[in-house]
PDB file of C-alpha atoms in Angstrom:
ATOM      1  CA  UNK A   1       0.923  -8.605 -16.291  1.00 87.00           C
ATOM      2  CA  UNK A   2      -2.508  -7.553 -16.428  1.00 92.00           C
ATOM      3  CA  UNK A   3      -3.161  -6.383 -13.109  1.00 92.00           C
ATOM      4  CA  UNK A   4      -6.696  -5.776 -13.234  1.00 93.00           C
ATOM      5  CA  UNK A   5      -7.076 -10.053 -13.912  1.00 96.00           C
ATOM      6  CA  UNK A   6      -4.484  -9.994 -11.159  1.00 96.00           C
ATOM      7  CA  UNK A   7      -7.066  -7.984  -8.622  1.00 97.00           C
ATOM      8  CA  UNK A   8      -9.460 -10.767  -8.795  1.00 97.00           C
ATOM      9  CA  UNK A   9      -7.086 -13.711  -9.065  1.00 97.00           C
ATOM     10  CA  UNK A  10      -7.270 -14.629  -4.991  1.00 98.00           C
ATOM     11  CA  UNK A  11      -8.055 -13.064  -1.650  1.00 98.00           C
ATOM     12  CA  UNK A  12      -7.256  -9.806  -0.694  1.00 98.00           C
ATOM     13  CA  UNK A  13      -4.896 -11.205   1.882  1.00 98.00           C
ATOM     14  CA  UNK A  14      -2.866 -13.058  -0.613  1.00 98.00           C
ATOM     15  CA  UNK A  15      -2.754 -10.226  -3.316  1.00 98.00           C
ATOM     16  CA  UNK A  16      -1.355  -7.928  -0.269  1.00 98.00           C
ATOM     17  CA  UNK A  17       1.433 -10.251   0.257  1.00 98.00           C
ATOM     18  CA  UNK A  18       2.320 -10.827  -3.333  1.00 98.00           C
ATOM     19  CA  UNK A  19       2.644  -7.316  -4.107  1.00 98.00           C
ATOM     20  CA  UNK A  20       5.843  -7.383  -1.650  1.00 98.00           C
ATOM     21  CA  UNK A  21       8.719  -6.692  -4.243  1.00 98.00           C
ATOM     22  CA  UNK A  22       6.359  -5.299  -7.215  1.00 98.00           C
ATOM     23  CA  UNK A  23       7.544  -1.853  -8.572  1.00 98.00           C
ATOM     24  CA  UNK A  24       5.557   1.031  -7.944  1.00 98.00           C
ATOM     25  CA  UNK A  25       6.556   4.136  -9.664  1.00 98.00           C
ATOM     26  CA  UNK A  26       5.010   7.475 -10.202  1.00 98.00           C
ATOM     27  CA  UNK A  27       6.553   9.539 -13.132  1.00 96.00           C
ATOM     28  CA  UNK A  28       9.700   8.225 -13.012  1.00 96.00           C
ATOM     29  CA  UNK A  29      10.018   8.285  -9.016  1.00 98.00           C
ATOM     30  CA  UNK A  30       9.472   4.994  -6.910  1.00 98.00           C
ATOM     31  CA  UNK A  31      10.337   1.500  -5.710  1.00 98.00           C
ATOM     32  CA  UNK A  32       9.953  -1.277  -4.149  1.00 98.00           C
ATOM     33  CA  UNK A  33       6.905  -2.715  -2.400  1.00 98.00           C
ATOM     34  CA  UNK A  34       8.343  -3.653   1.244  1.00 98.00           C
ATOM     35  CA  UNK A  35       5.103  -3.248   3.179  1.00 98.00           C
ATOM     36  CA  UNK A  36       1.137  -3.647   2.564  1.00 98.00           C
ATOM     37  CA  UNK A  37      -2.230  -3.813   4.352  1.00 98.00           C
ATOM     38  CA  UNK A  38      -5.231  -5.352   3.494  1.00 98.00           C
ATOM     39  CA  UNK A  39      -8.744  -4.056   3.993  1.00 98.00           C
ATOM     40  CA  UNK A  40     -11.714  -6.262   3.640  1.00 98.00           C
ATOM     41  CA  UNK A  41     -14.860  -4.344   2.771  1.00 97.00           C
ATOM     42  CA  UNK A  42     -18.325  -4.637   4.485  1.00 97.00           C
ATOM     43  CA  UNK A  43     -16.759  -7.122   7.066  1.00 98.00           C
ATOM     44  CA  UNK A  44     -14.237  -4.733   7.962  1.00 98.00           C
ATOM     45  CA  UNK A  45     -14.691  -2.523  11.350  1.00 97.00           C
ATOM     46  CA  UNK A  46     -11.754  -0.703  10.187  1.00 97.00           C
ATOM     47  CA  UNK A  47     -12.498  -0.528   6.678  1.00 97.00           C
ATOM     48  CA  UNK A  48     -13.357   2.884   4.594  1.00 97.00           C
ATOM     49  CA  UNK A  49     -16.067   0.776   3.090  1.00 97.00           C
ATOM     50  CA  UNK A  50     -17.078  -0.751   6.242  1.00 97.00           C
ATOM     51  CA  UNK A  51     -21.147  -2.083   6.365  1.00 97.00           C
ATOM     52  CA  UNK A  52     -20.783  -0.875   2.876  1.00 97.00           C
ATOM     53  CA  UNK A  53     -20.780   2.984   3.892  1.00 95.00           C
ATOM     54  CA  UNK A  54     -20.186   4.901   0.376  1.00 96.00           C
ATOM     55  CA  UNK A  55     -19.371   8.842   0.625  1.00 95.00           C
ATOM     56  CA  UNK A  56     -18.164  11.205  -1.575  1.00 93.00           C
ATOM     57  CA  UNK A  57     -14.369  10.053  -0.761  1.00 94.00           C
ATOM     58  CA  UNK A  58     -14.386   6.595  -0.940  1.00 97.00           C
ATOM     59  CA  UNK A  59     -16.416   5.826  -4.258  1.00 97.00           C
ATOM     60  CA  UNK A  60     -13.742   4.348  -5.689  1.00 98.00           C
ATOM     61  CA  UNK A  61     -13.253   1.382  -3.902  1.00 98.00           C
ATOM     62  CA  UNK A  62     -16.521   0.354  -5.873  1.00 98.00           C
ATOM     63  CA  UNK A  63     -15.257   0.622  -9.149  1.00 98.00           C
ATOM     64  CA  UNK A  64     -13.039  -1.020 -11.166  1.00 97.00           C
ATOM     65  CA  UNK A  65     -10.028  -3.196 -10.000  1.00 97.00           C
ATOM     66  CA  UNK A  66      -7.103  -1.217  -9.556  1.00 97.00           C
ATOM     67  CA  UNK A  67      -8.761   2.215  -9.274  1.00 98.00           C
ATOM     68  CA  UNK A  68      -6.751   4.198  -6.952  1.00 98.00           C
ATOM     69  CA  UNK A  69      -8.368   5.225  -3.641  1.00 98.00           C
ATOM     70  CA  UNK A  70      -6.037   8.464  -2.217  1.00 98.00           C
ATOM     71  CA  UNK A  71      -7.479  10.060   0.718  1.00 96.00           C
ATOM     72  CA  UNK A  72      -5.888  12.722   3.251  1.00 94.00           C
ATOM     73  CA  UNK A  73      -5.157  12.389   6.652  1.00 89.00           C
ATOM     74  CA  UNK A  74      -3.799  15.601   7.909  1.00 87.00           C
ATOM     75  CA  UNK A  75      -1.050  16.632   6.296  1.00 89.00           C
ATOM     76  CA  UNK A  76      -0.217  13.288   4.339  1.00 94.00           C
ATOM     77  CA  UNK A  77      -2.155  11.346   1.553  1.00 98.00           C
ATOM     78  CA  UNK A  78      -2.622   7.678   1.959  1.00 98.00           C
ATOM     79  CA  UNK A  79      -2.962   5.632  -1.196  1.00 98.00           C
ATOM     80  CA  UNK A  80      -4.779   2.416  -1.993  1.00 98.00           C
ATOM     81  CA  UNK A  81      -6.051   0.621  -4.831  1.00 98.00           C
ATOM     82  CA  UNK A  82      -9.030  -1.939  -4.731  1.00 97.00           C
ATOM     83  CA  UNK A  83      -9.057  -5.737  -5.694  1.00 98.00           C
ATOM     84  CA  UNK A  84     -12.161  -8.045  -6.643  1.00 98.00           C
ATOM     85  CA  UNK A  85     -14.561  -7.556  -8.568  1.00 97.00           C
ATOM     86  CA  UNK A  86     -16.563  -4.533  -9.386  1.00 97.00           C
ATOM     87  CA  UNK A  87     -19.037  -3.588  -6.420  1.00 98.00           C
ATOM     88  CA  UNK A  88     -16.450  -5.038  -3.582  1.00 98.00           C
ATOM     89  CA  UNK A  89     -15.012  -2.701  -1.644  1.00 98.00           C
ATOM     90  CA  UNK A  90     -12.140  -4.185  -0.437  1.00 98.00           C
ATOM     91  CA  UNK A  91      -8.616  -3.173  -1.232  1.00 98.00           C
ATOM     92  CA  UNK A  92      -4.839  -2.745  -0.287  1.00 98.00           C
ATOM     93  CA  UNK A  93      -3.394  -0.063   1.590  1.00 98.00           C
ATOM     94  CA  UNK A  94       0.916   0.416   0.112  1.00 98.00           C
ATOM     95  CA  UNK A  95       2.249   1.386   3.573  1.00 98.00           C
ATOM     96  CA  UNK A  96       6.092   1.282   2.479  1.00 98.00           C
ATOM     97  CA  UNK A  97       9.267   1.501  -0.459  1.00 98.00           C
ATOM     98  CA  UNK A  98      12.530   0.671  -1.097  1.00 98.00           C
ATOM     99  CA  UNK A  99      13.150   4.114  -3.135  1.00 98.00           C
ATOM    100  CA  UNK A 100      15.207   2.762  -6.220  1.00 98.00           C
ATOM    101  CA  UNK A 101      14.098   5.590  -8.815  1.00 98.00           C
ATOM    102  CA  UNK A 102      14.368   9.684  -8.475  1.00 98.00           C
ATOM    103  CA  UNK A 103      15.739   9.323  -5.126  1.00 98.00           C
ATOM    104  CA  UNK A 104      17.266  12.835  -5.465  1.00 98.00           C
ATOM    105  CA  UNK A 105      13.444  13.690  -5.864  1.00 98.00           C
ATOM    106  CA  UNK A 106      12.283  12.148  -3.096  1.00 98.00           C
ATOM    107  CA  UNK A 107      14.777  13.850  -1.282  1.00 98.00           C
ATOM    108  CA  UNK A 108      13.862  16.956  -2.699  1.00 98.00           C
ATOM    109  CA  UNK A 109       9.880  16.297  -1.300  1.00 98.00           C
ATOM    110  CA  UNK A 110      10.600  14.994   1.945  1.00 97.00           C
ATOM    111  CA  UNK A 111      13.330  18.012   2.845  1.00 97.00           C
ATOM    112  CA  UNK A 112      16.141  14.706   4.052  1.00 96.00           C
ATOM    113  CA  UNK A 113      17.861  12.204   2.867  1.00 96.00           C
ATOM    114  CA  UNK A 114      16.506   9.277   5.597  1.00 96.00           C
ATOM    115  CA  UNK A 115      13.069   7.317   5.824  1.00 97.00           C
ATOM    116  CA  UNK A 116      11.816   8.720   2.377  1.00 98.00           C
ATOM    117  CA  UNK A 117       9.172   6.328   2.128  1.00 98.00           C
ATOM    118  CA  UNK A 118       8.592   4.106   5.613  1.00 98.00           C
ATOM    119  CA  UNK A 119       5.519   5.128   5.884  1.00 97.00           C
ATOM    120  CA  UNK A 120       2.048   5.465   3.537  1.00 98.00           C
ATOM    121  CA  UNK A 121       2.200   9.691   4.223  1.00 97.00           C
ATOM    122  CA  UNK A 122       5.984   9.458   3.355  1.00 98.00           C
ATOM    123  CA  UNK A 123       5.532   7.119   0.624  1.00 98.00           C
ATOM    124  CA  UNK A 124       3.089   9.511  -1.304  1.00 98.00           C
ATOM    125  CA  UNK A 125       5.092  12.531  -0.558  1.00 98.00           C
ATOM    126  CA  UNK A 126       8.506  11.228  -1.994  1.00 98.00           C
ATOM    127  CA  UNK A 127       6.106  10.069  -4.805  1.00 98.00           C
ATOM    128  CA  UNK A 128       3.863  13.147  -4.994  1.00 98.00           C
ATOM    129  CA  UNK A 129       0.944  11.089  -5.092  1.00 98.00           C
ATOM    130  CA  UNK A 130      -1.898  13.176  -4.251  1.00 97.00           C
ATOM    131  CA  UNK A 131      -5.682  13.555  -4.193  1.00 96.00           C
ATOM    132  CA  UNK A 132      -5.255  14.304  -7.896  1.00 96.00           C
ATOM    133  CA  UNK A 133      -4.836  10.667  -8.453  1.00 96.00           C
ATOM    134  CA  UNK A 134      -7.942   9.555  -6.822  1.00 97.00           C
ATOM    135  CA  UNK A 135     -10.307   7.485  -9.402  1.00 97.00           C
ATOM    136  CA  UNK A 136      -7.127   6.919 -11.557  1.00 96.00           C
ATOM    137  CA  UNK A 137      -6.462   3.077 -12.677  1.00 96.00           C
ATOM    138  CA  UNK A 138      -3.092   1.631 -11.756  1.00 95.00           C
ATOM    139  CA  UNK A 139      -0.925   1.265 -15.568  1.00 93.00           C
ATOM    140  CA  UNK A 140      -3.565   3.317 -17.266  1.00 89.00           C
ATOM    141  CA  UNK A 141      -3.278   6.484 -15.729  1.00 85.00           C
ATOM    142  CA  UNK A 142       0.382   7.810 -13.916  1.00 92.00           C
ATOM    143  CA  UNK A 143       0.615   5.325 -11.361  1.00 97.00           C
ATOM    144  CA  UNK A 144       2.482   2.173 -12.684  1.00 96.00           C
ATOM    145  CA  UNK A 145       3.320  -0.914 -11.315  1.00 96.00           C
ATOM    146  CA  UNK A 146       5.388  -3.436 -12.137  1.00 96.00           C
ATOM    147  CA  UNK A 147       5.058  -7.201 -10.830  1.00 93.00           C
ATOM    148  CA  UNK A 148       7.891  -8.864  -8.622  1.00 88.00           C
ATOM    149  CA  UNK A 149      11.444  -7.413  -9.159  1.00 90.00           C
ATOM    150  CA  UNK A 150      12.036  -9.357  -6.129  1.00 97.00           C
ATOM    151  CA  UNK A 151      11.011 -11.774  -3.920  1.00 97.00           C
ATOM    152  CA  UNK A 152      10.657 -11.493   0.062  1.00 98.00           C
ATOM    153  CA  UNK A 153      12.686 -13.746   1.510  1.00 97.00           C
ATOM    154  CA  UNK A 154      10.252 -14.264   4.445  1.00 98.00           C
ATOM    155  CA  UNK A 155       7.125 -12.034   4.369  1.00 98.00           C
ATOM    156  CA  UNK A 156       6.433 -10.731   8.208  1.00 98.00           C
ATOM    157  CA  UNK A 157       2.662 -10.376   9.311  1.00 98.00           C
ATOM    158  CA  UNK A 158       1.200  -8.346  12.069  1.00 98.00           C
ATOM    159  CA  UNK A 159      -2.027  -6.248  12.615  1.00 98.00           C
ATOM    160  CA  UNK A 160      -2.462  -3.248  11.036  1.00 98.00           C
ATOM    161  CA  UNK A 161      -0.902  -0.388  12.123  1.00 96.00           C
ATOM    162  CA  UNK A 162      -2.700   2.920  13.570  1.00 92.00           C
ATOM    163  CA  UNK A 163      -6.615   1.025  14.050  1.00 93.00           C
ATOM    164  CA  UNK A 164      -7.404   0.861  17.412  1.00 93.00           C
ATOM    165  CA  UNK A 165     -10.667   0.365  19.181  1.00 94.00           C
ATOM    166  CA  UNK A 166     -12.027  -1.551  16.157  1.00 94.00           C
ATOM    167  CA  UNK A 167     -12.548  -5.097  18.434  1.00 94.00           C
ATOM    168  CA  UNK A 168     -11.293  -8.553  16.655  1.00 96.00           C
ATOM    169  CA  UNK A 169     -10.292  -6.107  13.353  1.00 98.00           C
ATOM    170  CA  UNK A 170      -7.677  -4.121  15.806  1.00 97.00           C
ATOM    171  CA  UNK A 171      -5.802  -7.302  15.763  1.00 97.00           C
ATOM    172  CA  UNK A 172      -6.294  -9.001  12.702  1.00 98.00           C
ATOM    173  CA  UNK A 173      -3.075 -10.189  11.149  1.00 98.00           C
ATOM    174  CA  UNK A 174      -3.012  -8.316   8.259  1.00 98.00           C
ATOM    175  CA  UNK A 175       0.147  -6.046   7.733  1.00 98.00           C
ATOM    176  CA  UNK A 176       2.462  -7.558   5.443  1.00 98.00           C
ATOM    177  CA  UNK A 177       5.709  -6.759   5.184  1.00 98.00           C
ATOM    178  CA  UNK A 178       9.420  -7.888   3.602  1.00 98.00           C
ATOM    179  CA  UNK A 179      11.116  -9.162   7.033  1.00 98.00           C
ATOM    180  CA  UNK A 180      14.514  -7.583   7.861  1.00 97.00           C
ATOM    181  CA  UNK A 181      13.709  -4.555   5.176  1.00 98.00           C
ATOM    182  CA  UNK A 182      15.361  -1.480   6.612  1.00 97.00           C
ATOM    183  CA  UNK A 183      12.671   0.703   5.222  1.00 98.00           C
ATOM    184  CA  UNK A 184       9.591  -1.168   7.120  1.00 98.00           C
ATOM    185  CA  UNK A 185       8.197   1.365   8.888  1.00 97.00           C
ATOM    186  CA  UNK A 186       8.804   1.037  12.510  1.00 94.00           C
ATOM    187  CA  UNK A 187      11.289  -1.743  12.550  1.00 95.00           C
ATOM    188  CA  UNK A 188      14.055  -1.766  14.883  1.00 93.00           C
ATOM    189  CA  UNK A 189      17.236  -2.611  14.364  1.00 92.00           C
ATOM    190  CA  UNK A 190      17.651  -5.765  16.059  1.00 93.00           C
ATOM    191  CA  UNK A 191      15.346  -7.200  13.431  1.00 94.00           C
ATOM    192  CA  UNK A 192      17.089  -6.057  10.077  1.00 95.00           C
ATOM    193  CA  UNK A 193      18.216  -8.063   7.140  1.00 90.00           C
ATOM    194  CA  UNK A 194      21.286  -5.647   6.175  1.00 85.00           C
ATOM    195  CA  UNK A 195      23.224  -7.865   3.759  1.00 89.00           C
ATOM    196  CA  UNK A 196      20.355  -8.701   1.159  1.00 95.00           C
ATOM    197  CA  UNK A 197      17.367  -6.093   2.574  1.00 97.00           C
ATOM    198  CA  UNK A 198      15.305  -9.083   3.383  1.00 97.00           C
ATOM    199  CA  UNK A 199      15.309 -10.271  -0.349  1.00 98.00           C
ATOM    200  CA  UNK A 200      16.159 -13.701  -1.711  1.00 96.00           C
TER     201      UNK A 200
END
């Protein structure tokens, strides 16, 4: 697939969703997509690139689609990539995995063998994504992707996680996630999918 034509194929809200079973993997390490967020630009009160605010850390999400946004947030990084075209800001925040490849690595990088990546910080630590990244493009640089190993069998939608105080955007249904996927972050266990993971 050529992701970058895929960046600017729909709206962010629909790429978000359909990256739920891609592949992400990071020199040899990674998994499934089983969670995503969506952030929409200038519009966006809890946006990086909200009223179209540029800084030295989130140039990026100008450029190119697919140019990997990492930024820091105490001791975790966070990554992103943007979608549509060149000049909007907007992008997709990969908030969770199904770890499939190098688990013993992700082990390794988390210090235990539970919730390696249910979470963007513990996602990127498993991975060892880090700010070294930042500016990279997704399958031209380390950071690969590959599209839909599998498909959600019902894709769960909430507002974002961890953006309060942000008005209408605070609860703007934009978390995607596979439902029943024991590695969601935050789900309970009344609401998993154990025999199939939440796949077809």
């Amino acid at each position: 697939m050529d992701w970058q034509t895929w960046a600017t194929s729909a709206d962010t809200q629909t790429l978000a969703q359909e990256l739920l079973g891609a592949k992400l993997m990071h020199n040899g390490v990674g998994g499934l997509v089983v969670e995503t967020e969506a952030y929409l630009g200038a519009q966006d009160a809890a946006a990086h690139a909200y009223q179209n605010h540029q800084t030295k850390r989130n140039w990026p999400l100008w450029e190119e689609p697919t140019t990997i946004y990492v930024y820091q947030m105490r001791q975790y990084c966070l990554m992103n990539f943007n979608v549509q075209a060149k000049g909007i800001p907007e992008c997709i925040l990969l908030r969770a995995l199904e770890p499939t490849d190098g688990i013993d690595q992700m082990v390794k990088r988390r210090g235990k063998a539970t919730d390696l990546c249910n979470g963007p910080g513990k996602l990127c630590q498993a991975l060892d994504i880090t700010t070294a990244l930042h500016g990279s493009l997704l399958n031209r640089d380390a950071i690969t992707l590959i599209p839909q190993v599998k498909q959600p069998q019902h894709i769960g939608v909430s507002p974002r996680i961890g953006v309060p105080n942000k008005g209408e955007w605070t609860d703007a249904p934009l978390r995607y996630f596979v439902a029943g996927n024991p590695n969601v972050s935050g789900i309970k266990k009344r609401d998993l999918n154990l025999p199939n993971k939440g796949w077809q």
